[in-house]
Every structure is written in C-alpha cells, then in structure tokens.
Coordinates of C-alpha atoms in Angstrom, one line a residue:
M376 CA 21.0 -31.4 44.7
A377 CA 23.3 -29.4 42.5
K378 CA 24.7 -26.2 44.1
S379 CA 25.2 -23.0 42.2
L380 CA 28.8 -22.0 41.5
P381 CA 30.3 -19.4 43.7
G382 CA 29.8 -15.9 42.4
T383 CA 27.1 -16.9 40.0
T384 CA 24.4 -15.0 41.9
N385 CA 26.6 -12.0 42.3
A386 CA 27.4 -12.0 38.6
A387 CA 23.7 -12.1 37.7
R388 CA 23.0 -9.3 40.1
K389 CA 25.8 -7.2 38.5
R390 CA 24.4 -7.9 35.0
N391 CA 20.9 -6.9 36.1
H392 CA 22.3 -3.8 37.8
S393 CA 24.3 -2.7 34.8
F394 CA 21.3 -3.3 32.5
G395 CA 19.2 -1.1 34.7
Q396 CA 21.9 1.5 34.7
R397 CA 22.0 1.5 30.9
L398 CA 18.3 1.8 30.7
W399 CA 18.4 4.8 33.0
R400 CA 21.4 6.3 31.2
D401 CA 19.6 6.1 27.8
R402 CA 16.1 7.0 29.1
Y403 CA 15.8 10.0 26.9
L404 CA 16.8 8.1 23.7
L405 CA 14.4 5.3 24.7
L406 CA 11.6 7.9 25.2
I407 CA 12.2 9.3 21.7
A408 CA 12.1 5.7 20.3
L409 CA 8.9 4.8 22.2
P410 CA 6.4 6.0 19.6
G411 CA 8.1 3.9 16.9
I412 CA 8.2 0.9 19.2
V413 CA 4.5 1.3 20.0
Y414 CA 3.7 1.7 16.3
F415 CA 5.5 -1.6 15.3
I416 CA 4.0 -3.5 18.2
L417 CA 0.4 -2.3 17.4
Y418 CA 0.5 -2.5 13.6
K419 CA 3.1 -5.1 12.9
Y420 CA 3.1 -7.7 15.7
V421 CA -0.4 -7.6 17.2
P422 CA -2.0 -8.3 13.8
M423 CA 0.1 -11.4 13.4
F424 CA -2.4 -13.2 15.8
G425 CA -4.9 -12.9 13.0
L426 CA -2.8 -15.1 10.7
V427 CA -4.7 -18.1 12.0
L428 CA -7.4 -16.9 9.5
A429 CA -5.3 -18.2 6.7
F430 CA -5.7 -21.8 8.0
N431 CA -9.4 -21.9 8.7
D432 CA -12.7 -21.1 7.0
F433 CA -13.6 -17.9 8.9
N434 CA -17.1 -17.6 10.2
P435 CA -17.8 -14.2 11.8
F436 CA -20.4 -15.8 14.1
K437 CA -18.0 -18.4 15.5
G438 CA -15.0 -16.2 15.8
M439 CA -11.4 -16.3 14.6
Y440 CA -10.3 -19.2 16.7
S441 CA -13.5 -21.3 16.6
S442 CA -14.0 -21.4 12.9
P443 CA -13.5 -24.7 11.0
W444 CA -9.8 -25.6 10.4
V445 CA -9.0 -26.2 6.8
G446 CA -5.2 -26.4 6.9
L447 CA -3.5 -25.4 3.7
N448 CA -6.6 -25.3 1.5
N449 CA -6.6 -21.6 1.2
F450 CA -3.0 -21.7 0.0
Y451 CA -3.8 -24.4 -2.6
A452 CA -6.6 -22.1 -3.8
I453 CA -4.0 -19.4 -4.6
F454 CA -2.4 -21.5 -7.3
E455 CA -5.6 -23.3 -8.5
N456 CA -7.3 -20.0 -9.2
K457 CA -6.4 -18.7 -12.7
E458 CA -7.3 -15.1 -11.6
V459 CA -4.7 -15.3 -8.9
L460 CA -2.0 -16.4 -11.3
V461 CA -2.8 -13.5 -13.6
V462 CA -2.7 -11.1 -10.6
L463 CA 0.5 -12.6 -9.4
W464 CA 2.1 -12.2 -12.8
N465 CA 1.0 -8.5 -12.9
T466 CA 2.4 -7.9 -9.5
L467 CA 5.8 -9.4 -10.3
N468 CA 5.9 -7.7 -13.7
I469 CA 5.2 -4.2 -12.2
S470 CA 7.6 -4.8 -9.3
L471 CA 10.4 -5.9 -11.7
L472 CA 9.8 -2.7 -13.8
Q473 CA 10.1 -0.6 -10.7
I474 CA 13.4 -2.3 -9.7
I475 CA 14.8 -1.8 -13.2
F476 CA 13.7 1.8 -13.7
A477 CA 12.7 3.4 -10.4
F478 CA 15.4 1.9 -8.2
P479 CA 18.5 3.2 -10.2
A480 CA 16.9 6.7 -10.7
P481 CA 17.9 8.1 -7.2
I482 CA 21.4 6.7 -7.7
L483 CA 21.8 8.5 -11.1
L484 CA 20.3 11.7 -9.7
A485 CA 22.6 11.6 -6.6
L486 CA 25.6 11.1 -8.9
M487 CA 24.6 14.1 -11.0
L488 CA 23.9 16.3 -8.0
N489 CA 27.3 15.3 -6.5
E490 CA 29.0 16.7 -9.6
V491 CA 27.3 20.1 -9.2
R492 CA 29.8 22.7 -7.8
S493 CA 27.3 25.4 -6.9
N494 CA 26.0 24.7 -3.4
L495 CA 23.1 27.2 -3.9
F496 CA 21.9 25.5 -7.1
K497 CA 22.3 22.0 -5.6
R498 CA 20.2 22.9 -2.5
L499 CA 17.6 24.5 -4.7
V500 CA 17.4 21.4 -6.9
Q501 CA 17.3 19.1 -3.9
S502 CA 14.4 21.1 -2.3
L503 CA 12.4 21.0 -5.5
I504 CA 12.8 17.3 -6.1
Y505 CA 12.0 16.4 -2.5
L506 CA 8.6 18.1 -2.6
P507 CA 6.6 15.4 -4.6
H508 CA 7.4 12.8 -1.9
F509 CA 5.1 14.7 0.6
L510 CA 2.1 14.6 -1.8
S511 CA -0.3 11.8 -1.3
W512 CA -1.0 9.3 -4.1
V513 CA -4.5 10.8 -4.4
V514 CA -3.0 14.1 -5.3
V515 CA -0.4 12.6 -7.7
V516 CA -3.0 10.4 -9.5
G517 CA -5.4 13.4 -9.6
I518 CA -2.7 15.5 -11.3
C519 CA -2.1 12.7 -13.8
V520 CA -5.8 12.4 -14.6
I521 CA -6.2 16.2 -15.1
F522 CA -3.3 16.2 -17.6
L523 CA -3.9 13.0 -19.4
K524 CA -7.7 12.7 -19.7
G525 CA -9.3 12.9 -23.1
E526 CA -9.8 16.7 -22.9
G527 CA -6.7 17.2 -20.8
L528 CA -3.7 19.5 -21.4
V529 CA -1.5 16.8 -23.0
N530 CA -4.0 15.8 -25.6
H531 CA -4.8 19.5 -26.3
F532 CA -1.1 20.2 -26.8
L533 CA -0.7 17.2 -29.1
Q534 CA -3.7 18.1 -31.1
D535 CA -2.8 21.8 -31.5
V536 CA 0.9 21.3 -32.3
F537 CA 1.1 18.0 -34.1
G538 CA -2.5 17.5 -35.2
W539 CA -2.8 14.1 -33.5
S540 CA -6.1 12.7 -32.3
A541 CA -6.8 12.3 -28.6
T542 CA -4.9 9.5 -27.0
P543 CA -6.6 7.3 -24.3
W544 CA -3.7 7.5 -21.9
L545 CA -5.8 6.4 -18.9
T546 CA -7.8 3.6 -20.5
D547 CA -5.4 2.0 -22.9
P548 CA -3.8 -1.0 -21.1
A549 CA -0.5 -0.3 -23.0
F550 CA 0.0 2.9 -21.1
F551 CA -0.9 1.6 -17.6
K552 CA 2.5 0.3 -16.5
P553 CA 4.6 3.2 -18.1
L554 CA 2.4 5.7 -16.3
L555 CA 2.8 3.8 -13.0
I556 CA 6.6 3.8 -13.3
A557 CA 6.7 7.5 -14.3
Q558 CA 4.6 8.4 -11.3
V559 CA 6.8 6.5 -8.9
V560 CA 10.0 8.0 -10.3
W561 CA 8.6 11.6 -10.2
K562 CA 7.3 11.2 -6.7
E563 CA 10.1 9.2 -5.0
V564 CA 13.3 9.9 -6.9
G565 CA 14.2 13.0 -4.9
W566 CA 13.5 11.5 -1.6
G567 CA 15.6 8.4 -2.5
T568 CA 18.7 10.6 -3.2
I569 CA 19.0 11.5 0.5
I570 CA 20.6 8.2 1.5
F571 CA 22.9 8.2 -1.6
L572 CA 24.0 11.8 -1.1
A573 CA 24.8 11.0 2.5
A574 CA 26.9 8.1 1.4
L575 CA 28.7 10.2 -1.2
A576 CA 29.5 12.8 1.4
G577 CA 31.7 10.2 3.2
V578 CA 34.0 9.6 0.2
N579 CA 37.5 10.7 0.9
P580 CA 38.3 13.7 -1.4
Q581 CA 42.0 12.6 -1.6
L582 CA 40.9 9.7 -3.7
Y583 CA 39.6 12.1 -6.4
E584 CA 42.8 14.1 -6.1
A585 CA 44.9 11.0 -6.7
A586 CA 42.8 10.0 -9.6
I587 CA 43.2 13.5 -11.2
V588 CA 47.0 13.1 -10.8
D589 CA 46.7 9.7 -12.6
G590 CA 44.9 11.4 -15.5
A591 CA 41.3 10.1 -14.8
N592 CA 38.5 12.2 -16.1
R593 CA 35.2 12.7 -14.3
Y594 CA 33.6 9.6 -15.8
R595 CA 36.5 7.4 -14.7
Q596 CA 36.4 9.0 -11.2
I597 CA 32.7 8.1 -10.9
W598 CA 33.2 4.6 -12.2
H599 CA 36.3 3.7 -10.1
I600 CA 35.8 5.8 -6.9
T601 CA 32.2 7.1 -6.5
L602 CA 30.3 4.0 -7.4
P603 CA 32.5 1.6 -5.4
A604 CA 32.2 3.9 -2.4
I605 CA 28.4 3.6 -2.3
R606 CA 28.2 0.0 -3.5
S607 CA 27.4 -1.4 -0.1
T608 CA 24.6 1.2 0.4
I609 CA 23.1 0.2 -3.0
I610 CA 23.2 -3.5 -2.1
V611 CA 21.6 -3.0 1.3
L612 CA 18.8 -0.9 -0.2
L613 CA 18.3 -3.5 -3.1
I614 CA 18.0 -6.3 -0.5
L615 CA 15.4 -4.3 1.4
R616 CA 13.6 -3.6 -1.9
L617 CA 13.5 -7.2 -2.8
G618 CA 11.7 -7.8 0.5
N619 CA 8.8 -5.7 -0.8
V620 CA 8.8 -7.2 -4.3
M621 CA 5.1 -8.3 -3.8
D622 CA 4.1 -4.8 -2.7
V623 CA 3.8 -2.4 -5.6
G624 CA 1.6 0.3 -4.0
F625 CA -2.1 -0.3 -3.2
E626 CA -3.2 3.3 -3.2
Q627 CA -1.6 4.2 -6.5
I628 CA -2.8 1.2 -8.4
F629 CA -6.2 1.2 -6.9
L630 CA -6.7 4.9 -8.0
M631 CA -5.4 4.2 -11.5
L632 CA -7.5 1.1 -12.1
N633 CA -10.6 1.2 -14.3
P634 CA -12.6 -1.4 -16.3
F635 CA -10.4 -1.0 -19.3
N636 CA -7.0 -1.6 -17.7
R637 CA -7.9 -4.0 -14.9
E638 CA -6.7 -7.0 -16.8
V639 CA -3.1 -5.7 -16.8
G640 CA -3.3 -3.6 -13.6
E641 CA -4.9 -5.8 -11.0
V642 CA -2.2 -6.8 -8.4
L643 CA -2.2 -8.8 -5.3
D644 CA -3.0 -5.9 -3.0
T645 CA -6.1 -4.8 -5.0
Y646 CA -7.2 -8.4 -5.5
V647 CA -7.0 -9.0 -1.7
F648 CA -9.0 -5.9 -1.1
Q649 CA -11.7 -7.1 -3.5
R650 CA -11.8 -10.7 -2.1
G651 CA -11.2 -9.8 1.5
I652 CA -13.2 -6.6 2.0
V653 CA -15.7 -6.4 -0.8
Q654 CA -16.5 -10.1 -1.0
S655 CA -15.8 -10.8 2.7
D656 CA -13.5 -13.8 2.0
Y657 CA -11.2 -13.0 4.9
S658 CA -9.5 -16.4 5.0
F659 CA -8.4 -16.4 1.4
A660 CA -7.2 -12.8 1.6
T661 CA -5.2 -13.6 4.7
A662 CA -3.6 -16.6 3.0
V663 CA -2.5 -14.3 0.1
G664 CA -1.1 -11.8 2.5
L665 CA 0.9 -14.5 4.3
F666 CA 2.1 -15.8 1.0
K667 CA 3.4 -12.3 0.1
G668 CA 5.3 -12.1 3.4
F669 CA 6.8 -15.5 2.9
V670 CA 8.0 -14.7 -0.6
G671 CA 9.5 -11.4 0.6
F672 CA 11.3 -13.2 3.5
V673 CA 12.8 -15.8 1.1
L674 CA 14.0 -13.1 -1.3
V675 CA 15.6 -11.0 1.5
M676 CA 17.4 -14.0 2.9
S677 CA 18.6 -15.2 -0.5
A678 CA 19.8 -11.8 -1.5
N679 CA 21.6 -11.2 1.8
F680 CA 23.3 -14.7 1.4
L681 CA 24.5 -13.8 -2.1
A682 CA 25.7 -10.4 -1.0
K683 CA 27.8 -12.0 1.8
R684 CA 29.2 -14.6 -0.6
F685 CA 30.4 -11.8 -2.9
G686 CA 32.1 -10.0 0.0
E687 CA 29.5 -7.4 0.9
E688 CA 28.1 -6.7 4.4
G689 CA 24.4 -7.3 3.7
I690 CA 21.8 -6.3 6.2
Y691 CA 22.9 -8.5 9.1

C-alpha cells in the first residue's frame, strides 16, 4: 500500500489553514460581494438546469425530465423555419448597426469631454448625459412615441415650418432601425463614457507635453497618444459586446413593434417570447436561447483569440 510522502498532510493542513485565514481576513469584502454572487447563482446558473428542454418535446404534465427526448430536432427546426431565418437576419442586422454607430459613440464623447478645460462645464455635461441611462425603456419609447406620432411635436414642427405632410415615423419600416439606434445612443452614450474617461485619466500628462514640444497639434495628440492609451479598453469592451451580439434589447424592440414594422423589427428575443410564452412552445424557445448563447460564446472566444494574436491582453 502506497504511503503518503512525509510532510504532505502538514502541507495540506497549512494550505487549508491559510485559505481559512484569507476568508476571515476578507470577510467584509466577501459580504459586500455576496448579493452579486447570489444573483448570479439564482438567475444565471440555476436556470441552466432547464436547458434540457431544448432536447425534448416538453409536456407540462410529464415534467421537464420525463418529456419525450427528441435530440437535436428543435435545433434543426431553427434553420428549417423561414420565419426564424428572417428573425435571425433582423437580429444580426440591428446588432451590427449598434456596433457600428452606438459602440463608438461613448468613445467619441469621452474624447471630446477630455479636451474640455473647464472642470465645471465638464461635470455639468457629464451629469446631464448620464441621466437618460436611469430611465426605463418604457419611458424612453413613450417619449419617442409622444414626439413622433402622427399629431406629435415633430410632425407639427415640420408642417408649420416646412409645410411637409405628416410622416409615419413609427409605422414606416424604413424608420424602425434608425429610431432604435438613435434611442440606444441617446440613452446609453453618457453612461458608456464612464469607463473611457477613467481610462483617459490614467494617461501620463508628460506624453502630451513631449508631443507639444515635437510640434504635434491636438488632433495628432489624440491620434498618437490618447487613442493608443485606451486601445486595450476599447478591445476588451468590444469583445464583451460581441458576446451579446444576439441580444439587441427585448424591452425596447417589443415596445417599438407594431403590425406595420414587424417584418423588419422582429428579433430573436421577441420571437422567443411569442413562441415560448404566447404559443407555449417551450422546447423550441429554449433551443433558440441556447443557440444564442453558443453563438455569443464562439464570438467571444474568437475575438479574444484574435486580440491576443495582435498583441492585446484580451479578457483572459
């Protein structure tokens, strides 16, 4: 019978003792983190036991684990259903537009605020642009509807000033995606600047002084000093954003949808709601949700791999 090496038990005891000491030393920090840990356990990990629905034909009377097993049939149905393909295209299209227009907006705003020399004016602007983040999408869409409806303020202004006829902003499919992007930018651009302003605060001022001595103007300083200094932050946030490429905002789109723009506005989240909740097709809705998570995982891993290949830190 093999004997344990001398000192092995003592070493294990020391490790356990030191681990317990660290837990006791950091007890207040762990207590502060406890609500977040409980939140992720309850709402992120416990629901994963329900993913078995994606592989069976759920019957409420038989239960989640006793329903007939169908394997990958629900996933095959995702690509065989023409409705799902249209919805998938709408989701990717809206997400790409958000990455192109909404993602760079906080960066540009942070760069502009960083150039402001008046601290009072900067703090005032920051406070004003942060406020929309704390409004719910119900309020934001409600404001949009009040302003853009047929007899709204915008149409009245265009009619009185330019003599134009009323424009169907909310029902014309051509305006649906621009309105979505505009709402996202208005609501989240100020909040997104917090991270970039924090990154800009860490730039060494001596770099700007050296650039001035070399004759660089403000645009050259931004291009050669400011942007490279926050490049790693931009890449990390872009990688994390790619992980949510299939999530374009259920509440916002659900509130903006109507029978006239549903063809271009229906996305995976709203489609899953219709199939899973309204039509009680829980297995298919779970399969779509799992497919979304898989696509996000692949995009995050791929983007992180490419970031490391180009010499950036990535997210791990």
